[in-house]
Each structure stands twice: as C-alpha cells, then as structure tokens.
Amino acid sequence: DAKTTQPNSMESNEEEPVHLPCNHSTISGTDYIHWYRQLPSQGPEYVIHGLTSNVNNRMASLAIAEDRKSSTLILHRATLRDAAVYYCILRDEGTNAGKSTFGDGTTLTVKP
Amino acid sequence: DAGVIQSPRHEVTEMGQEVTLRCKPISGHNSLFWYRQTMMRGLELLIYFNNNVPIDDSGMPEDRFSAKMPNASFSTLKIQPSEPRDSAVYFCASSRAGVTGELFFGEGSRLTVL
C-alpha cells in the first residue's frame, strides 16, 4: 500500500493561513489524495480530495505537486475550531479498490 | 440523512465475553469500512466491504475478530473472546463505490474490556 508521511505537529496563530504538508512518494497513478480531520472525541471528517489538479472547497484548498509525490492542505484563515488531527490518505482505485489506510496525521494547534 | 449510525456508543465488558458492534451505513453507499483507534496504534483499518463482500481483511488482528455484512444496510464486528488489549474506539465508515467519494464516519463505539 502507498504510504503517506506527515509532520507530527504544527502550530498556527488564529486567522493566519496554515499549510499542512504530506509526502506520498510511492503514489501510484490510480491513487486519489484525500484529506480528513478528526476533532477531539469525534470520528474523522472529510475535508477535500484530488487526483492531479489543485482543488478548492469551502473548507480548504488542496495543492498537488506536479509529480504527485506530495501535496499541501491549505487552511486560508485558521480558527480555534480548526484545531484537530489532519490526515492525508491515499485511496486506491486500482487492485485494492477503495482501500483507505490512515497514517499518524498532523496535530494542528491554533493559538488565539 | 442520519449519517453512519453505530451502536453501542459505549460498552464495558469483562475479559472473555463476546462483544458485538453494529453499524448502519448511509443509504446508497456501497463500501463499508471498520477501523480501530488507540493511542498507541492510531487509526487502523480492520476490514472493508464493497457491495456487501469483504475485500480485504488483512487488518483483522486475529481469529477472535470477525465481521459480517448480511445486507447493504447493516454490518457487525464481533470479538469473541474479548481481551483487555481490544479496548479501543471502533469506527465504522461508508462511502459510495469508487475512490472519488468521501468517507463518512460514525461517532464510534468505545469499548473497554476489563
């Protein structure tokens, strides 16, 4: 299975942008890049996903490197409610269709 | 839609007892996933189903764990016999077929085995 690597933790100030990196150097052509976040005592929730092109939605933006070996989740203005563990995962459309394995994620702390 | 529904939300049991966790996926979703989360091991994929068929159960820890999906609207994860090291939060998630769909997670079942 393709693996992802993320920093263990990051800090941000409230109302500032946050760039959360993810490395996935062994990504295959059939892998989609998904991001989820987990608030304390809750299940993970979907943030955004993409294949090759950058993506924007109401929650965040996803920037994907041209070689697809890395990606960055961008929170444009961090709020205290964005403090969570952020997971970058690869979802395989190929042989293991749909298999979704989570790594350790990045714990984001937002300071007021 | 009510989202993914898991039961029970909390369960405390004694070592050796059978535990059954239940999951109702979102209507129309074809894929269902069972995860286990602990501080030490993070979020582990145990097993997943596509169209009610188990696709990959390589994450199931051992023979004490079993999962079934008798129909599109119900799945169970059973532990028999339970052990203290099985204490964890168990999450169920569902998605539409294919990987472009997002995963929707339930609120989890917190299991404590004494």
Short mmCIF file of C-alpha atoms in Angstrom, two decimals, chain A residues 10 13 19 21 32 35 56 61 87-88 92 102-103 110:
data_model
loop_
_atom_site.label_atom_id
_atom_site.label_comp_id
_atom_site.label_asym_id
_atom_site.label_seq_id
_atom_site.Cartn_x
_atom_site.Cartn_y
_atom_site.Cartn_z
CA MET A 10 2.19 22.08 13.68
CA ASN A 13 -1.98 31.61 15.02
CA HIS A 19 -0.06 24.91 5.13
CA PRO A 21 2.31 19.12 4.04
CA TYR A 32 -6.58 9.68 -5.11
CA TRP A 35 -7.62 14.75 3.50
CA ASN A 56 -10.80 24.31 -3.64
CA SER A 61 -7.62 24.19 -0.71
CA TYR A 87 -4.82 13.00 7.98
CA CYS A 88 -3.62 12.71 4.42
CA ASP A 92 -6.61 3.22 -4.37
CA PHE A 102 -4.64 6.22 7.69
CA GLY A 103 -1.21 7.26 8.96
CA VAL A 110 -4.24 27.02 16.79
#
